[in-house]
Tab-separated table of C-alpha atoms in Angstrom:
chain	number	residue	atom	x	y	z
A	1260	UNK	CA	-9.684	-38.384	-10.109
A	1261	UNK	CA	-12.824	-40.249	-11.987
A	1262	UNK	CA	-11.458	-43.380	-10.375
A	1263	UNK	CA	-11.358	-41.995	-6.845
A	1264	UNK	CA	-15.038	-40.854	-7.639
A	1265	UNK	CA	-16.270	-44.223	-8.295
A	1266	UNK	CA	-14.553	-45.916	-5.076
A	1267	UNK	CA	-16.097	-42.727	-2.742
A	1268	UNK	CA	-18.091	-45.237	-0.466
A	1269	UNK	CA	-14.798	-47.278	-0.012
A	1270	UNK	CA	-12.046	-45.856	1.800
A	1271	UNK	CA	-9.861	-48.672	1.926
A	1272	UNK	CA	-9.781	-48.473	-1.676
A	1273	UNK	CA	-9.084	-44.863	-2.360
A	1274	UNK	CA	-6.359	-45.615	-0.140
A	1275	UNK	CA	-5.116	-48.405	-2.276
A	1276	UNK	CA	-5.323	-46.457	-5.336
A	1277	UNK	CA	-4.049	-43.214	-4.054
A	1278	UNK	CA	-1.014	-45.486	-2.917
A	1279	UNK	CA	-0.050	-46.495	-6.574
A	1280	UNK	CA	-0.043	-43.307	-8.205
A	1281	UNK	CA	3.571	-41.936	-8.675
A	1282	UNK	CA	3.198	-39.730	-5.444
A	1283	UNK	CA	5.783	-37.196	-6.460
A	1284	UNK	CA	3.749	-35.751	-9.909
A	1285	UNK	CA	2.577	-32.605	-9.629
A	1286	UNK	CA	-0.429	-34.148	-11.683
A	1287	UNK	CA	-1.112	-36.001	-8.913
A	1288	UNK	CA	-0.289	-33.722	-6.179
A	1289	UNK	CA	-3.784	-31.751	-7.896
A	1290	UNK	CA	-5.891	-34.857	-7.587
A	1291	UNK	CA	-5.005	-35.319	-3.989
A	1292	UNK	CA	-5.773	-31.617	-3.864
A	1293	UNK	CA	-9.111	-32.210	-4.933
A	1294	UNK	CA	-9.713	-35.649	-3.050
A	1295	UNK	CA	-9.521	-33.325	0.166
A	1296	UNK	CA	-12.323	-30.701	-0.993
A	1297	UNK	CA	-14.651	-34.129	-2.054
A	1298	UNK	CA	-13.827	-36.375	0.767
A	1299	UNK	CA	-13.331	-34.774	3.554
A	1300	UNK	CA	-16.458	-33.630	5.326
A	1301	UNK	CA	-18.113	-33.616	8.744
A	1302	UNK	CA	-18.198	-37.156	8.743
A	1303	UNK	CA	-15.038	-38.416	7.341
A	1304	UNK	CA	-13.581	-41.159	9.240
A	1305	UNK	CA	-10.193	-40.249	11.493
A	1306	UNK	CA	-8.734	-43.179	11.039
A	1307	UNK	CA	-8.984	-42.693	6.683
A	1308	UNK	CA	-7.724	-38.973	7.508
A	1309	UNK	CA	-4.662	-40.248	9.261
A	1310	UNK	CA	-3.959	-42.976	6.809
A	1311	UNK	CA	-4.101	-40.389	3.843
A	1312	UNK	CA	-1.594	-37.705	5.255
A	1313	UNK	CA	0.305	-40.389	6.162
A	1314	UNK	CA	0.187	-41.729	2.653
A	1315	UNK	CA	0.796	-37.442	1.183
A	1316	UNK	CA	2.079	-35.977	3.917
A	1317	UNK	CA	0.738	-32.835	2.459
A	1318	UNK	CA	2.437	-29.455	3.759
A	1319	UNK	CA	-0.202	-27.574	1.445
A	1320	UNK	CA	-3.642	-27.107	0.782
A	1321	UNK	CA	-4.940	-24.950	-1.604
A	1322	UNK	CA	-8.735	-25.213	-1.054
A	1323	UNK	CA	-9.868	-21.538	-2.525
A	1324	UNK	CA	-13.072	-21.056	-4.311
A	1325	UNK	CA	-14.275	-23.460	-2.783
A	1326	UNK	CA	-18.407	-22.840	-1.619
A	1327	UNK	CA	-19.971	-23.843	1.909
A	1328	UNK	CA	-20.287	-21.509	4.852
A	1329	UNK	CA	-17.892	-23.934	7.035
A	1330	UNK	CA	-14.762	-25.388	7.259
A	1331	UNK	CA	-15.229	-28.881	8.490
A	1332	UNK	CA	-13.545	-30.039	11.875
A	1333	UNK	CA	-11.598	-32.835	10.752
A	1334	UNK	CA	-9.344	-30.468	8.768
A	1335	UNK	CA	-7.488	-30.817	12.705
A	1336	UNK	CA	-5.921	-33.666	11.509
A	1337	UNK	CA	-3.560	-32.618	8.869
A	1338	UNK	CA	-1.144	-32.153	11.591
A	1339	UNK	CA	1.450	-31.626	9.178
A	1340	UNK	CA	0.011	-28.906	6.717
A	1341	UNK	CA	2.454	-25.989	6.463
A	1342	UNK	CA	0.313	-23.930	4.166
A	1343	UNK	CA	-3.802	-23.308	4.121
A	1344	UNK	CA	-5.289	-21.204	1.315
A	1345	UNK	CA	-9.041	-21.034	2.235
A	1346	UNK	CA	-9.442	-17.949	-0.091
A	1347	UNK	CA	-13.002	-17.065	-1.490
A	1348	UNK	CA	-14.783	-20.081	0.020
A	1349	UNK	CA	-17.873	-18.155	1.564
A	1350	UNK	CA	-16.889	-19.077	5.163
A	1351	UNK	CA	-18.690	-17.983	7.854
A	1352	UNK	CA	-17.008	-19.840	11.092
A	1353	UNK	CA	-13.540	-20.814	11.774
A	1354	UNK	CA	-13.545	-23.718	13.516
A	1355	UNK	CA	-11.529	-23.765	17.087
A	1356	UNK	CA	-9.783	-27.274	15.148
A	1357	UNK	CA	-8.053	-24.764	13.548
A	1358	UNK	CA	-5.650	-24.206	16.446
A	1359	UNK	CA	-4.621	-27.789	16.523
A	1360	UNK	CA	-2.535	-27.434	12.367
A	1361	UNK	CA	0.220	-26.885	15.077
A	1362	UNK	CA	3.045	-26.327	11.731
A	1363	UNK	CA	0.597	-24.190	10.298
A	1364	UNK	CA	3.403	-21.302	8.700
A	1365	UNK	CA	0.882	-19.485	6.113
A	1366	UNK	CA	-3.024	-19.235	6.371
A	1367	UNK	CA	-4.874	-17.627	3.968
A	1368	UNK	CA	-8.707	-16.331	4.715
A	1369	UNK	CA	-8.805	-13.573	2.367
A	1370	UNK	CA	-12.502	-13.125	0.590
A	1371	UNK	CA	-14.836	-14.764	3.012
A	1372	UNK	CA	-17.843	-14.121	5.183
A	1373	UNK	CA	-15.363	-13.941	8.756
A	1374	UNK	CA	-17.428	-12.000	11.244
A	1375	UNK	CA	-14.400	-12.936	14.161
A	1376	UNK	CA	-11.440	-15.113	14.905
A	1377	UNK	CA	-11.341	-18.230	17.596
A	1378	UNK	CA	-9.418	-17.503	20.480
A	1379	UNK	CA	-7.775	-21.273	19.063
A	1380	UNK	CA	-6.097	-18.862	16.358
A	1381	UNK	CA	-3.634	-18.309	19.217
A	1382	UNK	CA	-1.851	-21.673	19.141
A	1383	UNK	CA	-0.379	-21.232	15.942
A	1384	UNK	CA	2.730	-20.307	16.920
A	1385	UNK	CA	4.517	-21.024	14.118
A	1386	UNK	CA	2.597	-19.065	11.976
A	1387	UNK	CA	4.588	-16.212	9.707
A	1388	UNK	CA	2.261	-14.929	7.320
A	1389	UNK	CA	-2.186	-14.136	8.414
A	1390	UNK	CA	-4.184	-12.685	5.342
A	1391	UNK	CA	-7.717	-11.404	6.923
A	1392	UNK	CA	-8.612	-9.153	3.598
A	1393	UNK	CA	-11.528	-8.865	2.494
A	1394	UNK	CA	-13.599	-10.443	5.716
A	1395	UNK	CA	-16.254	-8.301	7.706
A	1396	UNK	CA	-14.024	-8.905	11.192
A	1397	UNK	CA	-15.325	-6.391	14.003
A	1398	UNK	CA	-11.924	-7.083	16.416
A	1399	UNK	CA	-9.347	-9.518	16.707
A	1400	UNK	CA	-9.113	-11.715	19.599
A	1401	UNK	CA	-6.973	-10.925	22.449
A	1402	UNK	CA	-5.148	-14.806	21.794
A	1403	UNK	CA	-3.193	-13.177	18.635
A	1404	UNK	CA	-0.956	-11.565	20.524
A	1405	UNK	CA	0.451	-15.322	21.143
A	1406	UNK	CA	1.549	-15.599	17.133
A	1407	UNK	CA	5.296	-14.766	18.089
A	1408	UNK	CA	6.495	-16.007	14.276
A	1409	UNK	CA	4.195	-14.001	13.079
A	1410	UNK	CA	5.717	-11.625	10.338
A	1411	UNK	CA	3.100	-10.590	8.445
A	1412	UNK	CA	-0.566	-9.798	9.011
A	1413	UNK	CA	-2.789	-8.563	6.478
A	1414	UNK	CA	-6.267	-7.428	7.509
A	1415	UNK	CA	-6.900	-5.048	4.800
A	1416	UNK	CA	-11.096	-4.095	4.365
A	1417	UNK	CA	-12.445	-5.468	7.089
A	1418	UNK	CA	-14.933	-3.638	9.549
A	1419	UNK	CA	-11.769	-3.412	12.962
A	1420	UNK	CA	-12.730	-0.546	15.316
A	1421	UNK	CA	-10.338	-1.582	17.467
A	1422	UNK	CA	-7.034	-3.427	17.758
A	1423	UNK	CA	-6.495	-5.533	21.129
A	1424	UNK	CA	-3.669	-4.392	23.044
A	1425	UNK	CA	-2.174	-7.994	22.794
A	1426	UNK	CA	-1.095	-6.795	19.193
A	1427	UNK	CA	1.941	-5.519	20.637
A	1428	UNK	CA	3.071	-8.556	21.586
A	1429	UNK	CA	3.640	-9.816	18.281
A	1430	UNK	CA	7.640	-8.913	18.784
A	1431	UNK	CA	8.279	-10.537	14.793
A	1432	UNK	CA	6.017	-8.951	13.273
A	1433	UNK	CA	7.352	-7.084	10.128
A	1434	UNK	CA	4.198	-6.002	7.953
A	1435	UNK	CA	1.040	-4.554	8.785
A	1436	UNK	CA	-1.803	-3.974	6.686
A	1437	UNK	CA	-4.951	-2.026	8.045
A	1438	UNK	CA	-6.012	0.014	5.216
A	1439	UNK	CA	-10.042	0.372	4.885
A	1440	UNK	CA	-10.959	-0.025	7.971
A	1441	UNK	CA	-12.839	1.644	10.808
A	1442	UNK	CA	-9.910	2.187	13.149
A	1443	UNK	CA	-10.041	5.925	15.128
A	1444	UNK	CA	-7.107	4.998	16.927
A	1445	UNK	CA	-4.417	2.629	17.990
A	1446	UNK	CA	-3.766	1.112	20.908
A	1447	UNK	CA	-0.170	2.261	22.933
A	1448	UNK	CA	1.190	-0.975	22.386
A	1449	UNK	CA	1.422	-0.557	19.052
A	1450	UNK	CA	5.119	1.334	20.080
A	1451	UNK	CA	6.514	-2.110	21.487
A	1452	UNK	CA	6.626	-3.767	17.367
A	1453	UNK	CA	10.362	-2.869	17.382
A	1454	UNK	CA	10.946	-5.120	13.685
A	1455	UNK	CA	7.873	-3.247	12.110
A	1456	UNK	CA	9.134	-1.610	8.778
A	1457	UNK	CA	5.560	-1.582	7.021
A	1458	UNK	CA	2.672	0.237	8.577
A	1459	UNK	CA	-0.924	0.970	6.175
A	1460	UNK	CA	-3.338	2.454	7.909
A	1461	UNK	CA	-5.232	4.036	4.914
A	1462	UNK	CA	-8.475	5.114	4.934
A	1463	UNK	CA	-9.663	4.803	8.473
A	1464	UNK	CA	-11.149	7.197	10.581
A	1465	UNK	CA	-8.124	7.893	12.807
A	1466	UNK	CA	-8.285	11.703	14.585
A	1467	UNK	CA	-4.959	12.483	15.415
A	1468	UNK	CA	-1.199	10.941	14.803
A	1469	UNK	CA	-0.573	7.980	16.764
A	1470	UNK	CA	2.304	9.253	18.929
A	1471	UNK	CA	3.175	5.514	19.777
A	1472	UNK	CA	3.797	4.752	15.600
A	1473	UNK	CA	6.992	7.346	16.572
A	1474	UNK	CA	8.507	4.515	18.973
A	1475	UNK	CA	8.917	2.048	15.784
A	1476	UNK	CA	12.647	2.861	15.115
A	1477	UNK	CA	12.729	0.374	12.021
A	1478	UNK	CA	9.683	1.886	10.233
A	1479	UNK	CA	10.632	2.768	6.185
A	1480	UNK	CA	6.730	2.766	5.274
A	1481	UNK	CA	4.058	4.885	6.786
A	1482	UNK	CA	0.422	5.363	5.338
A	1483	UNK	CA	-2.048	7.224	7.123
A	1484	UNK	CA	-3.302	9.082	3.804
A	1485	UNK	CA	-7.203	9.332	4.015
A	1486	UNK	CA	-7.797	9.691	7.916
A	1487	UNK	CA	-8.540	12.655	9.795
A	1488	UNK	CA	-5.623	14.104	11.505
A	1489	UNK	CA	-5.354	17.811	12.158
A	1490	UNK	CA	-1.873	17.750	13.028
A	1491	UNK	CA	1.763	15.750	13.546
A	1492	UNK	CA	3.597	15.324	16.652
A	1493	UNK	CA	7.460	16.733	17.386
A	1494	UNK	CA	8.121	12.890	17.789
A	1495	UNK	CA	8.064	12.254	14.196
A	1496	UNK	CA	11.741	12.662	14.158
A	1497	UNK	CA	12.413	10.055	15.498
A	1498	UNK	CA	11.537	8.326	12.395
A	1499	UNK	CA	14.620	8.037	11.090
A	1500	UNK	CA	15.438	5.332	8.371
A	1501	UNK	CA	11.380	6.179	7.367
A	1502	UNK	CA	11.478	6.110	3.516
A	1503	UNK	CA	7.821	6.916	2.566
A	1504	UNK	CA	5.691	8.851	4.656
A	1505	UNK	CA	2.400	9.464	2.930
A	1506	UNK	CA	-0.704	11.659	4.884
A	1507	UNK	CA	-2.701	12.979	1.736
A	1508	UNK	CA	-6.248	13.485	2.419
A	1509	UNK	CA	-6.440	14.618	5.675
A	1510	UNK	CA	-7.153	17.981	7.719
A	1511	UNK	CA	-2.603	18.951	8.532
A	1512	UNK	CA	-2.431	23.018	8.339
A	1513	UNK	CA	1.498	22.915	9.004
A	1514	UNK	CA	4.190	20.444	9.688
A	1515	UNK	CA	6.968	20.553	12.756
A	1516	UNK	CA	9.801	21.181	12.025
A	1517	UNK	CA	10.926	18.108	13.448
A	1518	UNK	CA	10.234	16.376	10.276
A	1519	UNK	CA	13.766	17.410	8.963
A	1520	UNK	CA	15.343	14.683	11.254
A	1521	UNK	CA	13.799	12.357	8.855
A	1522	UNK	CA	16.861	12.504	7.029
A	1523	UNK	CA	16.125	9.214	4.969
A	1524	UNK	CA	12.879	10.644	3.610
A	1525	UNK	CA	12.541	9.581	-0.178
A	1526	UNK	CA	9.126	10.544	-0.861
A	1527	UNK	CA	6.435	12.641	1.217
A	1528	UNK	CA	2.955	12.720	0.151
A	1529	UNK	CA	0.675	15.637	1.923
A	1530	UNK	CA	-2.245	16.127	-1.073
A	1531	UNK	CA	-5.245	17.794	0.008
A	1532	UNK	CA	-4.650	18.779	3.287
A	1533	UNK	CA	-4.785	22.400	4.190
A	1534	UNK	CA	-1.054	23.259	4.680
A	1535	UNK	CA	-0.039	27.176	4.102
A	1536	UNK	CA	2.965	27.557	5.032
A	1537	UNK	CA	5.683	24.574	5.209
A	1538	UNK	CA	9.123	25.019	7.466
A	1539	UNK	CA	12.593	26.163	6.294
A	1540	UNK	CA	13.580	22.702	7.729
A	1541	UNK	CA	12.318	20.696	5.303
A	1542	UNK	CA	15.153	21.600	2.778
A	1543	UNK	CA	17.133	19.053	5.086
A	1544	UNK	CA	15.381	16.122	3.644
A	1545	UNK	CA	18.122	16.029	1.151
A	1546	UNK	CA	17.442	12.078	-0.195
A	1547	UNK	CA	13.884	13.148	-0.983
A	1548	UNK	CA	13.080	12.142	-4.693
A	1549	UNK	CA	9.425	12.743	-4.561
A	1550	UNK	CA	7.553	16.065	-2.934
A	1551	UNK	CA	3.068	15.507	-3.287
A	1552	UNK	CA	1.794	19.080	-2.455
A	1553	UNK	CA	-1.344	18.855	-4.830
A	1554	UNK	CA	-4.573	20.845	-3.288
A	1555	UNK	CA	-3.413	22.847	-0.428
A	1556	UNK	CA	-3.329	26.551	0.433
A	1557	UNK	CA	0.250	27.283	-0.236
A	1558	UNK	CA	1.262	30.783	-2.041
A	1559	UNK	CA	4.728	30.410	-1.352
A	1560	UNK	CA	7.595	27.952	-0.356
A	1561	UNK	CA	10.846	28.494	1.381
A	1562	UNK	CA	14.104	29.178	-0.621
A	1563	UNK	CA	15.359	25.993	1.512
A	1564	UNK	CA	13.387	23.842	-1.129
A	1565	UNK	CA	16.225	24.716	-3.106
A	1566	UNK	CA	18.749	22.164	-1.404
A	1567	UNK	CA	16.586	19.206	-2.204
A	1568	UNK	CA	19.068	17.882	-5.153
A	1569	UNK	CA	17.803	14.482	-5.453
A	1570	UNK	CA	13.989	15.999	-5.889
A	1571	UNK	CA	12.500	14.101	-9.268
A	1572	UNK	CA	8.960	14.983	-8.766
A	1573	UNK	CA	7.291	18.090	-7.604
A	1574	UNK	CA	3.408	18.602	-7.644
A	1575	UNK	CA	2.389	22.193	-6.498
A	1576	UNK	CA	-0.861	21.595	-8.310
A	1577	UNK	CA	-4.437	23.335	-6.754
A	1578	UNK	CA	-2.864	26.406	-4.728
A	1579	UNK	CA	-2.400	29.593	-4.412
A	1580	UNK	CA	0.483	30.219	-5.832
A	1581	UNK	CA	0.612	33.586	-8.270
A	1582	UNK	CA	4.355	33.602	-8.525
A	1583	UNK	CA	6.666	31.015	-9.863
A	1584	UNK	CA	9.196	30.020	-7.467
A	1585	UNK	CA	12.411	30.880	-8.483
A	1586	UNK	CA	13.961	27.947	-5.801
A	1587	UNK	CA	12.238	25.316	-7.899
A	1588	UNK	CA	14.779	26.402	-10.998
A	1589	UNK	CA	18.033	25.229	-9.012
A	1590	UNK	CA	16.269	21.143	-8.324
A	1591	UNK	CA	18.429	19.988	-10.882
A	1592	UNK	CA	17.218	16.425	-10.851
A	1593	UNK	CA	13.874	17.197	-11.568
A	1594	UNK	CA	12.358	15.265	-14.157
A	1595	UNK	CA	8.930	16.011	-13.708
A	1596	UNK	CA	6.580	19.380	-12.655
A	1597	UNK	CA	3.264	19.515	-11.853
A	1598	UNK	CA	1.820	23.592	-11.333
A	1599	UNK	CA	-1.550	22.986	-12.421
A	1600	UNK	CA	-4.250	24.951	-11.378
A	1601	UNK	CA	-2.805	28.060	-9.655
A	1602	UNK	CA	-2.692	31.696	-10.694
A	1603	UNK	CA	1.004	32.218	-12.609
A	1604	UNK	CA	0.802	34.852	-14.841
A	1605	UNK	CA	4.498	33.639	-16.229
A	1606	UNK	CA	7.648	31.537	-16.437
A	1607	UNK	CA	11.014	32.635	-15.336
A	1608	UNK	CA	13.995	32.205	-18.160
A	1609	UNK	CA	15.409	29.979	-15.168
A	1610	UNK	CA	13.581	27.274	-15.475
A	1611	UNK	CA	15.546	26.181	-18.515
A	1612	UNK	CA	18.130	25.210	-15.584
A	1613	UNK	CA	16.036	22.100	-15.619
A	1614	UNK	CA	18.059	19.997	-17.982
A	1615	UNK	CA	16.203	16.543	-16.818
A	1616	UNK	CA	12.867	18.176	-17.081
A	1617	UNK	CA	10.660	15.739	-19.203
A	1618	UNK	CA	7.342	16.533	-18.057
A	1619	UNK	CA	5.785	20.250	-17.248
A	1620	UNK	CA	2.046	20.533	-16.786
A	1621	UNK	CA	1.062	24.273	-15.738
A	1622	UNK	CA	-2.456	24.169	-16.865
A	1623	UNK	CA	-5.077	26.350	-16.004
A	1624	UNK	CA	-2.937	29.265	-14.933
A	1625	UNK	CA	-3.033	33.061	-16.490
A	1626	UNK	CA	0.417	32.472	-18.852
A	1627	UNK	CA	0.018	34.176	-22.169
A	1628	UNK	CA	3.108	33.424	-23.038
A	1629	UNK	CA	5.968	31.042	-22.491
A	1630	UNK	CA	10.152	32.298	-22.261
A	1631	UNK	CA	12.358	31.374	-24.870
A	1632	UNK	CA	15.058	29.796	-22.897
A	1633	UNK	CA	12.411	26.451	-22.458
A	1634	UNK	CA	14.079	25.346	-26.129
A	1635	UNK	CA	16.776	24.412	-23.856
A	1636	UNK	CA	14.981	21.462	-22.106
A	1637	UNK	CA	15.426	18.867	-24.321
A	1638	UNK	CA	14.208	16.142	-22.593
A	1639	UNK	CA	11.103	17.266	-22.564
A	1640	UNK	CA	8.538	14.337	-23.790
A	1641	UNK	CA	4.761	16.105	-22.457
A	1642	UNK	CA	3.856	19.455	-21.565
A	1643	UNK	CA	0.396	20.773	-20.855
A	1644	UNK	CA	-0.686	24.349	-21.704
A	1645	UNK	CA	-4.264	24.234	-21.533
A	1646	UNK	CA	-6.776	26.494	-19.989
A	1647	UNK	CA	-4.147	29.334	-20.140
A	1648	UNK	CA	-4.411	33.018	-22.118
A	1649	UNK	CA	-2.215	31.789	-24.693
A	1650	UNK	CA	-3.623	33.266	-28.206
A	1651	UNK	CA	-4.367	31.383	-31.124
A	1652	UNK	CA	-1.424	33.179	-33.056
A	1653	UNK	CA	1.141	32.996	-30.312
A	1654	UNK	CA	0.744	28.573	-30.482
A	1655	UNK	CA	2.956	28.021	-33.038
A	1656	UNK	CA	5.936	29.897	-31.862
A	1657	UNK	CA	5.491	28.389	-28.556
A	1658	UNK	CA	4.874	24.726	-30.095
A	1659	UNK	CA	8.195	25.467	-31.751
A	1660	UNK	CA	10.197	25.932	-28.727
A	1661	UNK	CA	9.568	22.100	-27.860
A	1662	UNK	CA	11.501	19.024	-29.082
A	1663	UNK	CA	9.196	17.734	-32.182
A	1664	UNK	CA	8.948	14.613	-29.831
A	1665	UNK	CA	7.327	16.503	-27.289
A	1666	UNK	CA	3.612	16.259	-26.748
A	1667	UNK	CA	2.035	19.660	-26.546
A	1668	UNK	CA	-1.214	20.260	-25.129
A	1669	UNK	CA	-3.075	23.556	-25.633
A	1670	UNK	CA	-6.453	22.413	-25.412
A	1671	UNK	CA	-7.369	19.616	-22.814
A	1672	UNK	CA	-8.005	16.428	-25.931
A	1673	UNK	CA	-6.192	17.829	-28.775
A	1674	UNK	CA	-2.012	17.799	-29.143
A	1675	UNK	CA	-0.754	20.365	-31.091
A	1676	UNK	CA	1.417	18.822	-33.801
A	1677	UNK	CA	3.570	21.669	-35.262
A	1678	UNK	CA	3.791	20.135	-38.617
A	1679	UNK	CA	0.435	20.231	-39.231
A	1680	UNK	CA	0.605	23.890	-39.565
């Protein structure tokens, strides 16, 4: 690369020299690497562009990190790059060249300055993969809806308060990544992105449930957690190979029965919301492995909860709950229980039905004491007492109902190890 340096007023022989390196090295693929970021400027020859890809034919430019508020223009004339990583470069401006990398499959323009797109970004119509993160983009142009190859688009914490309707045009797409945002809702085209299976809309300030989202047959991934909707339309049924539907943190008092078609359903996630009362139908989620009901306003559930076989992990955590469901002692599969925080004032024998059990945190109830018939879970690896009226003499019996393995908590820092009594 020195020897590049010292020839940087003569083209023709950086040319010569690039041509007898052994092309092929990956040693030398870097120094070519770096011959682009020195050489080519605003007023680099065409003609010494040409003959260079010519001499490369580079399908790949990594050019991240690399400082200046613009990308220059002649970057048009690596007709033949495949891949552009123009990651953390401070850019400002996309130039409209950019349209003309007709092969262009992957373009990366995560961690920049981007205030918008050029409507140029349209002609890439081979392009699969768009990564936007990180950029302070207002809107997208109306020209992406031309990106038919486009698979994945990844515009994660920008400033979008709006997506062009054009977006549903993009019949390919696969993946799409919104999260942090300033999105209050989406447009109806949205619906027509039949091969979408990936949807994150986190953190946005959407009001209510896109009823369009319901039109994407394929969808297994949903995330609308930390958004503002009050409530869930009938339609979401018609999710029905969803596999992960998560809506924590937002303002849901119920949810329609409806939701049962979702028959696929591995894990739903509705912390803090304000849900009271949840439908009989939702013990026909039967493939669900993970239920997130942390900080709501439940007291009770429904004995259907009981057919959910496959259920692993159960948070009931921050309610209102003063009785321990009995339904919860017949989930079989449950490896892990979360009742922090409510207002049990004991245990049913039962729950030593849960065989698999390895972790039970019930902290900061009213227990003052524990049943025997927990020395039968002997899985059991962590459980958490504390902030309960369990008295200083009754701790070692109930220590002694646990596996010596098994981390017992009675006071929020300090395990209490049994043998050191």
């Amino acid at each position: 690369m020195q020897l590049l340096l010292s020839y940087q007023e003569d083209t023709d022989r950086i040319l010569e020299i690039i041509k007898s390196f052994q092309i092929n090295s990956e040693e030398f693929k870097n120094d070519i690497e770096i011959a682009f970021k020195v050489f080519i400027s605003e007023n680099t020859d065409k003609t010494f562009i040409e003959k260079l890809t010519n001499i490369v034919s580079t399908k790949e430019i990594k050019w991240s990190k690399v400082n200046g508020a613009f990308l220059p223009k002649q970057i048009r004339y690596f007709i033949n790059l495949e891949i552009l990583d123009l990651s953390q470069c401070q850019l400002e401006i996309l130039p409209d060249e950019i349209g003309e990398l007709a092969k262009l499959k992957k373009l990366d323009l995560s961690n920049n300055q981007l205030i918008s797109l050029p409507s140029t970004i349209g002609k890439l119509t081979q392009l699969s993969t768009l990564i936007l993160t990180s950029n302070k983009i207002r809107e997208l142009p109306a020209e992406i809806g031309n990106l038919s190859a486009l698979n994945y688009l990844i515009a994660n914490k920008n400033e979008l308060y709006a997506l062009p309707s054009e977006i549903g045009k993009l019949s390919n797409l696969m993946q799409l990544y919104l999260k942090e945002n300033r999105l209050s809702s989406l447009p109806a085209s949205i619906g027509d992105l039949r091969e979408l299976t990936f949807l994150d809309l986190f953190f946005n300030q959407i009001q209510s449930f896109p009823v369009e989202v319901c039109k994407l047959s394929n969808l297994t991934d949903l995330d609308l957690s930390y958004n503002r909707i009050a409530s869930l339309p009938q339609e979401i049924g018609d999710l029905r190979n969803l596999l992960e539907l998560n809506l924590s943190e937002n303002q849901l008092e119920s949810l329609p029965k409806e939701i049962s078609k979702c028959k696929n359903l591995t894990g739903l996630y509705l912390r803090q919301n304000n849900i009271q009362l949840l439908p009989p139908e939702i013990g026909k989620l039967t493939n669900i492995t993970s239920l997130q009901l942390k900080q709501n306003n439940l007291s009770s559930i429904p004995s259907q909860i009981a057919h959910l076989k496959r259920l692993e992990y159960l948070n009931l955590s921050d309610n209102q709950f003063s009785v321990f469901p009995l339904e919860i002692c017949y989930l079989k599969n449950l490896d892990r229980l979360e009742f922090d925080n409510n207002k049990l004032q004991f245990i049913p024998s039962e729950i030593s039905n849960l065989r698999k059990l390895e972790g039970l945190s019930v902290y900061g109830n009213q227990l003052i004491n524990l049943p025997p018939e927990v020395s039968n879970l002997k899985r059991l690896d962590m459980v958490s007492l504390d902030n309960n009226l369990i008295s200083e003499k009754d701790k070692p019996s109930i220590r002694a109902l646990f596996p010596k393995k098994c981390s017992v908590f009675f006071d929020l820092e300090d395990e209490y190890d049994l043998e050191e009594e």
